[in-house]
Amino acid sequence: MKFSSILLLIFTMTSYGQVAFEKGYLIDNQGEKIDCLIKNTDRFDNLSSFSYKLKEDGEIIFGNISNVKEFGIGGFIKYTRASVSIDRSPMLDYTKAPKFSSETLFLKVLVSGRTTLLRYFEGETKRFFFKVGENNLEQLVYKKYYLNESQIQENNHYRQQLLLALPCENLPDSKLRKLKYQEDELISFFEAYNVCVGSDYIRYKEAKKKLLFNVKVRPGINFANFNINQTRSDRADAEFDLGSTFRIGIEAELYLNFNRNKWSILFEPSYQKFPDREATVLASAVTTDIASFSYSTIELSFGPRHHFYLNNDSKLFFNLLFSISLAQNSQITFNERVGFEIPNNSGFSAGLGYSFKDKYNIELRYNLPENPLNDVLLWDSTFTNFSILFGYTLFNTKK
């Protein structure tokens, strides 16, 4: 399999690989609440539409800012449609005052209670909004600006806004004076205010993600060839067709806690013993010699893996690995000349696979051609290997 073919397969996979739909709801323009499954992409900021289904095997429907008033996923994500005045000033200019424009946006609800905190995020633009009770939403104003060519000042009007709108005797002024225009600090302040006035509130956040880790046994079959040639002569050139051989390995995979766990890092030690082979080579213009080949390795592979979720049970994956091959009693010998040991070497591989219920998987792995004899004087080699690997999960923290 050529490496370009693997890249083509990767492109095909990315065209339909997706994050699973999660249980949620939406409220339409008539005020009707509809239970549904919403595609959680981790990229809801600055959105004007989203994908959802009414049932697991249903068609994909697109909700947008013109027909959806509110939507949420589980108890940790909530977005609401709002018509607001938002500051669209550049990141830095020479104007202290904000430049407001009227827009209808989906805002993420961070804290909901007697007083509510919301967020809008687009590129380098992050704006926070708040409201008290049923009053209109108001942006909390914060702006950096140039006082002159060498000085930058801050407009911290949001502190004055909160001081006037959210009075509470048991909330010290010092907390407000030190309050930064940062999400964690604003959330903490709004939680404290709701507690101060005796209001129940909801903090919308995802549960702390636990470490996802699994261990698999990875048996497989190798299809390999090993060619050697002398760099100054073709008399000892030989090709060893190694056929199909068994390999065994253990894979440890650690999922990264972002982008819906679509990325992971894996480490896979494996052992393979290739069959001994002999080949007839030229010793001189009129005589021949016998080259004997013996090769086995402990291979240490590690690298990233990307997952393409098809549904709750099935996913495709792609990995790029760097491998170090530790040769074990490996050598090439001749009857009529001095042989040599095959040294350690390294290389890269790419694999495509399918996983079912995070329990069983199969992978096609292509090792880029290597030259194990690169450090052997006057000799070159080409080692190619294509593998079919199987996997069975022994341990999984998802369960």
Tab-separated table of C-alpha atoms in Angstrom:
chain	number	residue	atom	x	y	z
A	1	MET	CA	0.000	0.000	0.000
A	2	LYS	CA	1.520	3.327	-1.015
A	3	PHE	CA	1.654	6.161	1.506
A	4	SER	CA	-0.358	8.382	-0.844
A	5	SER	CA	-3.180	5.841	-0.680
A	6	ILE	CA	-3.201	6.149	3.110
A	7	LEU	CA	-3.499	9.920	2.840
A	8	LEU	CA	-6.448	9.489	0.470
A	9	LEU	CA	-8.149	7.190	2.954
A	10	ILE	CA	-7.570	9.702	5.751
A	11	PHE	CA	-9.213	12.433	3.699
A	12	THR	CA	-12.191	10.165	3.034
A	13	MET	CA	-12.518	9.393	6.740
A	14	THR	CA	-12.472	13.041	7.773
A	15	SER	CA	-15.341	13.756	5.388
A	16	TYR	CA	-17.747	11.767	7.547
A	17	GLY	CA	-16.029	11.153	10.878
A	18	GLN	CA	-17.934	13.008	13.579
A	19	VAL	CA	-18.514	13.573	17.262
A	20	ALA	CA	-21.404	11.592	18.750
A	21	PHE	CA	-24.741	13.350	19.281
A	22	GLU	CA	-25.607	13.902	22.950
A	23	LYS	CA	-28.918	14.210	24.761
A	24	GLY	CA	-30.180	17.772	24.856
A	25	TYR	CA	-33.118	20.030	24.142
A	26	LEU	CA	-34.116	23.104	22.178
A	27	ILE	CA	-36.875	25.693	22.502
A	28	ASP	CA	-38.365	26.912	19.236
A	29	ASN	CA	-39.942	30.264	18.419
A	30	GLN	CA	-43.340	29.044	19.662
A	31	GLY	CA	-41.842	28.293	23.074
A	32	GLU	CA	-42.099	24.517	22.648
A	33	LYS	CA	-39.365	22.492	24.318
A	34	ILE	CA	-38.166	19.621	22.117
A	35	ASP	CA	-36.002	16.804	23.448
A	36	CYS	CA	-33.348	15.880	20.893
A	37	LEU	CA	-29.762	14.767	20.309
A	38	ILE	CA	-27.321	17.607	19.658
A	39	LYS	CA	-23.913	17.328	18.054
A	40	ASN	CA	-21.446	18.570	20.675
A	41	THR	CA	-18.402	19.825	18.797
A	42	ASP	CA	-16.792	21.830	21.643
A	43	ARG	CA	-16.943	24.771	19.213
A	44	PHE	CA	-20.295	26.422	19.906
A	45	ASP	CA	-18.816	29.898	20.304
A	46	ASN	CA	-19.673	32.335	17.536
A	47	LEU	CA	-22.209	29.933	16.098
A	48	SER	CA	-25.317	30.759	14.124
A	49	SER	CA	-26.450	27.153	13.601
A	50	PHE	CA	-25.996	23.674	15.061
A	51	SER	CA	-26.889	20.071	14.161
A	52	TYR	CA	-29.386	17.886	15.968
A	53	LYS	CA	-31.500	14.758	15.528
A	54	LEU	CA	-34.853	13.824	17.007
A	55	LYS	CA	-33.757	10.197	17.466
A	56	GLU	CA	-30.556	8.187	17.208
A	57	ASP	CA	-31.201	6.929	13.679
A	58	GLY	CA	-33.034	10.063	12.544
A	59	GLU	CA	-31.981	12.562	9.924
A	60	ILE	CA	-29.715	15.472	10.798
A	61	ILE	CA	-31.579	18.774	11.234
A	62	PHE	CA	-30.006	22.215	11.428
A	63	GLY	CA	-31.191	24.650	14.069
A	64	ASN	CA	-30.256	28.278	13.660
A	65	ILE	CA	-30.544	31.640	15.317
A	66	SER	CA	-33.756	32.466	13.436
A	67	ASN	CA	-35.774	29.432	14.585
A	68	VAL	CA	-34.279	28.442	17.965
A	69	LYS	CA	-34.601	30.559	21.137
A	70	GLU	CA	-32.546	28.307	23.383
A	71	PHE	CA	-30.740	24.978	23.388
A	72	GLY	CA	-28.745	22.922	25.841
A	73	ILE	CA	-26.844	19.664	26.290
A	74	GLY	CA	-27.216	17.694	29.512
A	75	GLY	CA	-26.965	19.966	32.501
A	76	PHE	CA	-23.683	21.552	31.529
A	77	ILE	CA	-24.225	23.534	28.306
A	78	LYS	CA	-26.914	26.161	27.713
A	79	TYR	CA	-27.150	28.791	24.990
A	80	THR	CA	-29.828	31.446	24.648
A	81	ARG	CA	-30.689	33.776	21.785
A	82	ALA	CA	-30.514	37.463	22.657
A	83	SER	CA	-30.643	40.829	20.936
A	84	VAL	CA	-27.893	42.880	22.544
A	85	SER	CA	-25.619	45.853	22.110
A	86	ILE	CA	-22.108	44.444	21.788
A	87	ASP	CA	-18.806	46.290	21.696
A	88	ARG	CA	-17.102	45.593	18.371
A	89	SER	CA	-14.006	47.702	19.032
A	90	PRO	CA	-10.707	46.311	17.773
A	91	MET	CA	-8.397	44.685	20.296
A	92	LEU	CA	-6.463	47.944	20.717
A	93	ASP	CA	-7.221	51.447	19.438
A	94	TYR	CA	-6.964	55.031	20.663
A	95	THR	CA	-10.569	55.244	21.904
A	96	LYS	CA	-11.548	54.647	25.520
A	97	ALA	CA	-15.268	54.350	24.806
A	98	PRO	CA	-16.698	51.102	23.394
A	99	LYS	CA	-18.208	50.979	19.903
A	100	PHE	CA	-21.578	49.261	20.263
A	101	SER	CA	-23.617	47.634	17.527
A	102	SER	CA	-27.013	45.923	17.831
A	103	GLU	CA	-26.911	42.212	17.018
A	104	THR	CA	-28.824	39.005	17.663
A	105	LEU	CA	-26.496	36.319	18.998
A	106	PHE	CA	-26.385	32.981	20.737
A	107	LEU	CA	-24.863	33.622	24.189
A	108	LYS	CA	-23.495	30.918	26.460
A	109	VAL	CA	-25.061	30.932	29.940
A	110	LEU	CA	-22.378	30.569	32.617
A	111	VAL	CA	-24.359	31.297	35.804
A	112	SER	CA	-28.165	31.508	36.060
A	113	GLY	CA	-29.929	32.899	39.145
A	114	ARG	CA	-31.337	36.203	40.375
A	115	THR	CA	-28.428	37.595	38.425
A	116	THR	CA	-27.206	35.809	35.301
A	117	LEU	CA	-23.787	35.832	33.597
A	118	LEU	CA	-23.386	35.045	29.903
A	119	ARG	CA	-20.515	34.967	27.417
A	120	TYR	CA	-19.871	35.630	23.743
A	121	PHE	CA	-16.593	34.459	22.218
A	122	GLU	CA	-15.333	35.003	18.678
A	123	GLY	CA	-11.642	34.851	17.800
A	124	GLU	CA	-9.953	37.460	19.989
A	125	THR	CA	-13.300	38.978	20.963
A	126	LYS	CA	-14.581	37.842	24.356
A	127	ARG	CA	-17.511	39.735	25.845
A	128	PHE	CA	-19.469	39.075	29.030
A	129	PHE	CA	-23.101	40.051	29.571
A	130	PHE	CA	-25.300	40.088	32.638
A	131	LYS	CA	-28.856	40.733	33.696
A	132	VAL	CA	-30.723	41.062	36.977
A	133	GLY	CA	-34.063	39.256	37.131
A	134	GLU	CA	-36.017	39.869	33.944
A	135	ASN	CA	-34.187	43.077	33.013
A	136	ASN	CA	-32.508	43.438	29.643
A	137	LEU	CA	-29.060	42.047	29.056
A	138	GLU	CA	-26.184	44.500	29.392
A	139	GLN	CA	-22.596	44.031	28.319
A	140	LEU	CA	-19.944	44.333	31.000
A	141	VAL	CA	-17.589	46.922	29.541
A	142	TYR	CA	-13.860	46.317	29.513
A	143	LYS	CA	-11.513	47.761	26.943
A	144	LYS	CA	-7.794	48.281	26.453
A	145	TYR	CA	-6.759	51.382	24.542
A	146	TYR	CA	-3.705	53.465	23.705
A	147	LEU	CA	-3.311	56.569	25.852
A	148	ASN	CA	-0.410	57.478	23.591
A	149	GLU	CA	2.077	55.617	21.434
A	150	SER	CA	3.891	54.155	24.440
A	151	GLN	CA	1.149	53.715	27.067
A	152	ILE	CA	-1.798	51.316	27.242
A	153	GLN	CA	-4.699	51.987	29.600
A	154	GLU	CA	-7.739	49.936	30.651
A	155	ASN	CA	-11.383	50.953	30.757
A	156	ASN	CA	-12.706	48.915	33.711
A	157	HIS	CA	-16.252	50.240	33.629
A	158	TYR	CA	-17.599	46.731	34.337
A	159	ARG	CA	-16.691	47.144	38.014
A	160	GLN	CA	-18.842	50.278	38.281
A	161	GLN	CA	-21.689	48.504	36.498
A	162	LEU	CA	-21.636	45.627	38.972
A	163	LEU	CA	-21.272	47.939	41.980
A	164	LEU	CA	-24.458	49.777	41.020
A	165	ALA	CA	-26.490	46.801	39.786
A	166	LEU	CA	-25.536	44.172	42.365
A	167	PRO	CA	-25.439	45.702	45.855
A	168	CYS	CA	-25.083	43.339	48.829
A	169	GLU	CA	-23.918	44.336	52.302
A	170	ASN	CA	-22.145	41.044	52.930
A	171	LEU	CA	-20.144	41.226	49.717
A	172	PRO	CA	-17.021	43.324	50.417
A	173	ASP	CA	-16.167	46.144	48.013
A	174	SER	CA	-12.580	44.911	47.940
A	175	LYS	CA	-13.721	41.799	46.067
A	176	LEU	CA	-15.165	43.999	43.334
A	177	ARG	CA	-12.189	46.367	43.193
A	178	LYS	CA	-9.861	43.428	42.506
A	179	LEU	CA	-12.220	41.667	40.108
A	180	LYS	CA	-10.583	40.889	36.753
A	181	TYR	CA	-12.363	40.642	33.415
A	182	GLN	CA	-11.756	36.902	33.280
A	183	GLU	CA	-14.257	34.086	33.052
A	184	ASP	CA	-13.297	32.220	36.221
A	185	GLU	CA	-13.249	35.379	38.341
A	186	LEU	CA	-16.571	36.672	37.012
A	187	ILE	CA	-18.209	33.288	37.571
A	188	SER	CA	-16.911	33.244	41.153
A	189	PHE	CA	-18.261	36.766	41.745
A	190	PHE	CA	-21.725	35.994	40.360
A	191	GLU	CA	-21.911	32.819	42.426
A	192	ALA	CA	-20.941	34.796	45.527
A	193	TYR	CA	-23.558	37.460	44.792
A	194	ASN	CA	-26.365	34.920	44.350
A	195	VAL	CA	-25.375	33.320	47.659
A	196	CYS	CA	-25.221	36.754	49.288
A	197	VAL	CA	-28.821	37.606	48.306
A	198	GLY	CA	-30.092	34.097	49.080
A	199	SER	CA	-30.850	33.146	45.486
A	200	ASP	CA	-30.640	29.651	44.096
A	201	TYR	CA	-28.432	29.504	41.022
A	202	ILE	CA	-27.132	27.082	38.415
A	203	ARG	CA	-23.498	26.955	37.334
A	204	TYR	CA	-23.273	25.510	33.832
A	205	LYS	CA	-20.081	23.558	33.454
A	206	GLU	CA	-18.977	20.146	32.338
A	207	ALA	CA	-18.157	17.614	35.012
A	208	LYS	CA	-14.447	17.312	35.668
A	209	LYS	CA	-13.087	14.984	33.046
A	210	LYS	CA	-11.481	11.874	34.407
A	211	LEU	CA	-8.362	10.385	32.942
A	212	LEU	CA	-9.255	8.054	30.085
A	213	PHE	CA	-6.775	5.263	29.604
A	214	ASN	CA	-6.847	1.781	28.153
A	215	VAL	CA	-4.552	-1.193	27.661
A	216	LYS	CA	-4.938	-3.626	24.758
A	217	VAL	CA	-3.274	-6.799	23.631
A	218	ARG	CA	-2.285	-6.406	19.944
A	219	PRO	CA	-1.540	-9.613	18.040
A	220	GLY	CA	-1.055	-9.358	14.308
A	221	ILE	CA	0.396	-10.595	11.042
A	222	ASN	CA	3.375	-9.010	9.253
A	223	PHE	CA	4.002	-9.170	5.496
A	224	ALA	CA	7.641	-8.187	5.019
A	225	ASN	CA	10.579	-8.100	2.616
A	226	PHE	CA	14.250	-7.455	3.297
A	227	ASN	CA	16.630	-6.564	0.442
A	228	ILE	CA	20.393	-6.032	0.749
A	229	ASN	CA	22.978	-4.728	-1.656
A	230	GLN	CA	26.625	-3.791	-1.632
A	231	THR	CA	27.178	-0.148	-2.463
A	232	ARG	CA	30.300	-0.859	-4.616
A	233	SER	CA	29.116	-4.035	-6.310
A	234	ASP	CA	25.950	-5.972	-7.082
A	235	ARG	CA	27.518	-9.394	-6.501
A	236	ALA	CA	26.068	-9.852	-2.998
A	237	ASP	CA	22.653	-8.346	-3.691
A	238	ALA	CA	19.878	-10.477	-2.238
A	239	GLU	CA	16.148	-10.360	-1.639
A	240	PHE	CA	14.599	-12.166	1.314
A	241	ASP	CA	10.853	-12.657	0.992
A	242	LEU	CA	9.803	-13.042	4.613
A	243	GLY	CA	6.197	-13.934	3.825
A	244	SER	CA	3.655	-13.684	6.647
A	245	THR	CA	4.790	-13.826	10.272
A	246	PHE	CA	3.114	-13.464	13.657
A	247	ARG	CA	3.755	-10.524	15.985
A	248	ILE	CA	2.473	-9.735	19.484
A	249	GLY	CA	2.275	-6.429	21.313
A	250	ILE	CA	0.715	-4.478	24.156
A	251	GLU	CA	-0.760	-1.023	23.540
A	252	ALA	CA	-1.247	1.657	26.220
A	253	GLU	CA	-3.430	4.580	25.093
A	254	LEU	CA	-4.007	7.860	26.948
A	255	TYR	CA	-6.865	10.122	25.766
A	256	LEU	CA	-6.320	13.890	25.777
A	257	ASN	CA	-9.027	15.904	27.558
A	258	PHE	CA	-10.024	18.235	24.730
A	259	ASN	CA	-11.984	18.176	21.486
A	260	ARG	CA	-14.338	15.475	22.827
A	261	ASN	CA	-11.482	12.993	23.403
A	262	LYS	CA	-10.794	12.684	19.696
A	263	TRP	CA	-7.010	12.726	20.251
A	264	SER	CA	-4.907	10.256	22.175
A	265	ILE	CA	-1.275	9.289	22.678
A	266	LEU	CA	-0.276	5.652	22.456
A	267	PHE	CA	2.756	3.566	23.345
A	268	GLU	CA	3.094	0.065	21.923
A	269	PRO	CA	5.968	-2.346	22.599
A	270	SER	CA	5.859	-5.441	20.370
A	271	TYR	CA	7.938	-8.470	19.460
A	272	GLN	CA	8.336	-10.048	16.024
A	273	LYS	CA	10.492	-12.930	14.858
A	274	PHE	CA	10.879	-13.116	11.100
A	275	PRO	CA	11.615	-16.516	9.511
A	276	ASP	CA	15.210	-17.371	8.703
A	277	ARG	CA	15.929	-17.212	5.000
A	278	GLU	CA	18.746	-18.085	2.604
A	279	ALA	CA	19.536	-16.669	-0.832
A	280	THR	CA	22.092	-17.444	-3.499
A	281	VAL	CA	24.335	-14.489	-4.346
A	282	LEU	CA	27.313	-13.925	-6.642
A	283	ALA	CA	30.725	-14.346	-4.989
A	284	SER	CA	32.652	-13.591	-8.168
A	285	ALA	CA	32.058	-13.542	-11.884
A	286	VAL	CA	31.890	-17.353	-11.932
A	287	THR	CA	31.125	-18.484	-8.365
A	288	THR	CA	28.180	-18.149	-5.999
A	289	ASP	CA	27.746	-17.843	-2.264
A	290	ILE	CA	24.920	-18.437	0.207
A	291	ALA	CA	23.606	-15.507	2.256
A	292	SER	CA	21.745	-16.458	5.442
A	293	PHE	CA	19.327	-14.024	7.074
A	294	SER	CA	18.076	-14.042	10.686
A	295	TYR	CA	16.030	-11.121	12.077
A	296	SER	CA	13.916	-10.515	15.167
A	297	THR	CA	13.123	-7.241	16.945
A	298	ILE	CA	11.571	-5.662	19.987
A	299	GLU	CA	9.824	-2.610	18.582
A	300	LEU	CA	8.889	0.435	20.689
A	301	SER	CA	6.272	2.562	18.921
A	302	PHE	CA	4.679	5.780	20.116
A	303	GLY	CA	2.743	8.691	18.626
A	304	PRO	CA	-0.639	10.414	18.267
A	305	ARG	CA	-3.953	8.847	17.273
A	306	HIS	CA	-7.040	10.653	15.982
A	307	HIS	CA	-10.520	9.181	16.380
A	308	PHE	CA	-13.474	9.665	14.005
A	309	TYR	CA	-16.691	8.855	15.875
A	310	LEU	CA	-19.400	7.251	13.731
A	311	ASN	CA	-21.899	6.552	16.536
A	312	ASN	CA	-21.830	5.578	20.209
A	313	ASP	CA	-20.403	2.126	19.447
A	314	SER	CA	-18.227	2.568	16.365
A	315	LYS	CA	-15.323	4.757	15.383
A	316	LEU	CA	-12.481	4.895	12.893
A	317	PHE	CA	-8.989	5.943	13.888
A	318	PHE	CA	-5.729	7.021	12.303
A	319	ASN	CA	-2.294	7.034	13.910
A	320	LEU	CA	1.201	8.191	12.997
A	321	LEU	CA	3.940	6.421	14.923
A	322	PHE	CA	7.666	6.671	15.420
A	323	SER	CA	9.271	3.312	16.144
A	324	ILE	CA	12.617	2.193	17.532
A	325	SER	CA	13.538	-1.365	16.516
A	326	LEU	CA	15.896	-3.148	18.893
A	327	ALA	CA	17.464	-6.024	16.965
A	328	GLN	CA	17.659	-9.361	18.824
A	329	ASN	CA	20.295	-11.868	17.664
A	330	SER	CA	19.902	-10.538	14.139
A	331	GLN	CA	22.564	-11.071	11.492
A	332	ILE	CA	23.396	-11.763	7.872
A	333	THR	CA	26.098	-14.369	7.284
A	334	PHE	CA	27.835	-15.796	4.193
A	335	ASN	CA	29.626	-19.072	3.521
A	336	GLU	CA	32.507	-17.415	1.681
A	337	ARG	CA	32.821	-13.967	3.268
A	338	VAL	CA	32.501	-12.154	6.578
A	339	GLY	CA	28.954	-11.434	7.679
A	340	PHE	CA	27.654	-8.764	10.033
A	341	GLU	CA	25.042	-8.086	12.677
A	342	ILE	CA	21.923	-6.111	11.839
A	343	PRO	CA	21.972	-3.006	14.082
A	344	ASN	CA	19.111	-1.193	15.794
A	345	ASN	CA	17.182	1.235	13.628
A	346	SER	CA	14.142	3.499	13.635
A	347	GLY	CA	11.336	4.548	11.307
A	348	PHE	CA	7.787	5.762	10.882
A	349	SER	CA	4.468	4.055	10.262
A	350	ALA	CA	0.865	5.055	9.571
A	351	GLY	CA	-2.214	3.057	10.495
A	352	LEU	CA	-5.943	3.110	9.790
A	353	GLY	CA	-8.355	1.148	11.931
A	354	TYR	CA	-11.860	0.458	13.189
A	355	SER	CA	-12.937	0.095	16.827
A	356	PHE	CA	-16.179	-1.412	18.146
A	357	LYS	CA	-17.418	-0.502	21.637
A	358	ASP	CA	-13.853	0.367	22.656
A	359	LYS	CA	-13.367	-3.382	23.104
A	360	TYR	CA	-12.336	-4.825	19.747
A	361	ASN	CA	-10.380	-3.249	16.927
A	362	ILE	CA	-8.564	-4.004	13.727
A	363	GLU	CA	-5.855	-1.896	12.088
A	364	LEU	CA	-3.989	-1.844	8.791
A	365	ARG	CA	-0.511	-0.456	9.369
A	366	TYR	CA	2.053	0.524	6.754
A	367	ASN	CA	5.695	0.968	7.760
A	368	LEU	CA	7.607	3.414	5.616
A	369	PRO	CA	10.620	1.714	4.009
A	370	GLU	CA	13.633	1.542	6.333
A	371	ASN	CA	17.351	0.976	5.863
A	372	PRO	CA	18.470	-1.170	8.842
A	373	LEU	CA	22.000	-1.446	7.361
A	374	ASN	CA	22.475	2.298	7.123
A	375	ASP	CA	25.312	2.150	9.681
A	376	VAL	CA	26.996	-0.919	8.147
A	377	LEU	CA	29.961	0.080	5.996
A	378	LEU	CA	29.515	-0.609	2.259
A	379	TRP	CA	26.017	-2.037	2.660
A	380	ASP	CA	22.512	-0.719	2.055
A	381	SER	CA	19.154	-2.342	2.641
A	382	THR	CA	15.420	-1.844	2.223
A	383	PHE	CA	13.014	-3.268	4.768
A	384	THR	CA	9.293	-3.024	3.994
A	385	ASN	CA	6.504	-4.236	6.207
A	386	PHE	CA	2.722	-4.140	6.080
A	387	SER	CA	0.745	-5.407	9.075
A	388	ILE	CA	-2.785	-6.429	9.966
A	389	LEU	CA	-3.254	-5.880	13.694
A	390	PHE	CA	-6.038	-6.979	15.993
A	391	GLY	CA	-6.843	-5.535	19.390
A	392	TYR	CA	-8.694	-6.609	22.497
A	393	THR	CA	-9.071	-4.226	25.436
A	394	LEU	CA	-7.858	-5.634	28.732
A	395	PHE	CA	-8.411	-2.502	30.824
A	396	ASN	CA	-10.409	0.673	30.185
A	397	THR	CA	-11.090	3.580	32.578
A	398	LYS	CA	-14.155	4.567	30.537
A	399	LYS	CA	-16.056	1.740	32.141
